[in-house]
Amino acid sequence: GHRVPLVMRYDGVFPRGERRHDHFVGLNDIYATLAEIVGVTVPDTSAQDSVSFAKYIQSEDNVQDLRQYLGTWAYKSGSIKGEAIRKGDFKLVRNILTGQDALYDLKNDIGETINLIEKAEYSAMVKEMYQELNRIGPCPDVDVTGEVVLTVGKNNADRKVTCDWFRENPKRCGRQPVGEVMCNSICGRHNRLCSDYPIMQNP
């Protein structure tokens, strides 16, 4: 969900009795946050979707580098049935089964009863939210067009290849984590779910 509270306690380190409610954090962000707190460096090939909010815990003024969007996905019987994304007070819901999408203003409509998606004044924001949902989702529709720098193996570390290198032998995806990030259409772990996933092209 997009409105689940998170309580954190670290005596002597975290401020007591304070609240943070103007910015998003996701469950996946706890990894990078705890790593920063204890001084552990996260490798570039690990937890690419984790954003640290350690500085935000210390002060509500430390909002730089916090995520601007928060996405969620619904899976059932091996396929993606729906997804949603938050930006500020707005929530875009995409129902893949029915094709009926919705935009809600949670500040003024917490019950999600008024669909604003057809309102012209929100069209630019809706397009931006669709594009971000595609980008961060399990079935991104864009691979890098240039070179990819490999990160694993004595013979391959720092070697530059293109996505065609993974396409020639998809087994390389499992040995090079960067393949999933840069060449997702070939190496994405959710590819089996994406055959029926309707990418929103220029919504």
PDB file of C-alpha atoms in Angstrom, residues 5 30 35 46 52 60 70 101 106 108 125-127 146 148 151 156 182 184 203:
ATOM      1  CA  PRO A   5       3.166   3.970   8.478  1.00  0.00           C
ATOM      2  CA  ILE A  30      15.409   0.052   4.292  1.00  0.00           C
ATOM      3  CA  ALA A  35      23.730   0.251   5.237  1.00  0.00           C
ATOM      4  CA  SER A  46      23.231  -4.486  -5.397  1.00  0.00           C
ATOM      5  CA  SER A  52      18.599   5.664   1.598  1.00  0.00           C
ATOM      6  CA  GLU A  60      13.036  16.665   8.070  1.00  0.00           C
ATOM      7  CA  LEU A  70       6.561   5.185  -5.079  1.00  0.00           C
ATOM      8  CA  ASP A 101      -7.153   3.399 -15.036  1.00  0.00           C
ATOM      9  CA  LEU A 106      -5.551  11.503  -1.787  1.00  0.00           C
ATOM     10  CA  ASN A 108      -8.976  15.616  -0.843  1.00  0.00           C
ATOM     11  CA  MET A 125       1.183  14.754 -14.789  1.00  0.00           C
ATOM     12  CA  VAL A 126      -0.592  11.545 -15.750  1.00  0.00           C
ATOM     13  CA  LYS A 127       1.718  11.097 -18.724  1.00  0.00           C
ATOM     14  CA  GLY A 146      25.292   2.326 -25.864  1.00  0.00           C
ATOM     15  CA  VAL A 148      27.494  -1.578 -20.762  1.00  0.00           C
ATOM     16  CA  THR A 151      31.426  -5.711 -13.229  1.00  0.00           C
ATOM     17  CA  ASN A 156      35.280  -9.409 -17.795  1.00  0.00           C
ATOM     18  CA  MET A 182      20.790  -2.014 -18.567  1.00  0.00           C
ATOM     19  CA  ASN A 184      16.142  -5.627 -19.058  1.00  0.00           C
ATOM     20  CA  PRO A 203       0.173   7.795 -23.071  1.00  0.00           C
TER      21      PRO A 203
END
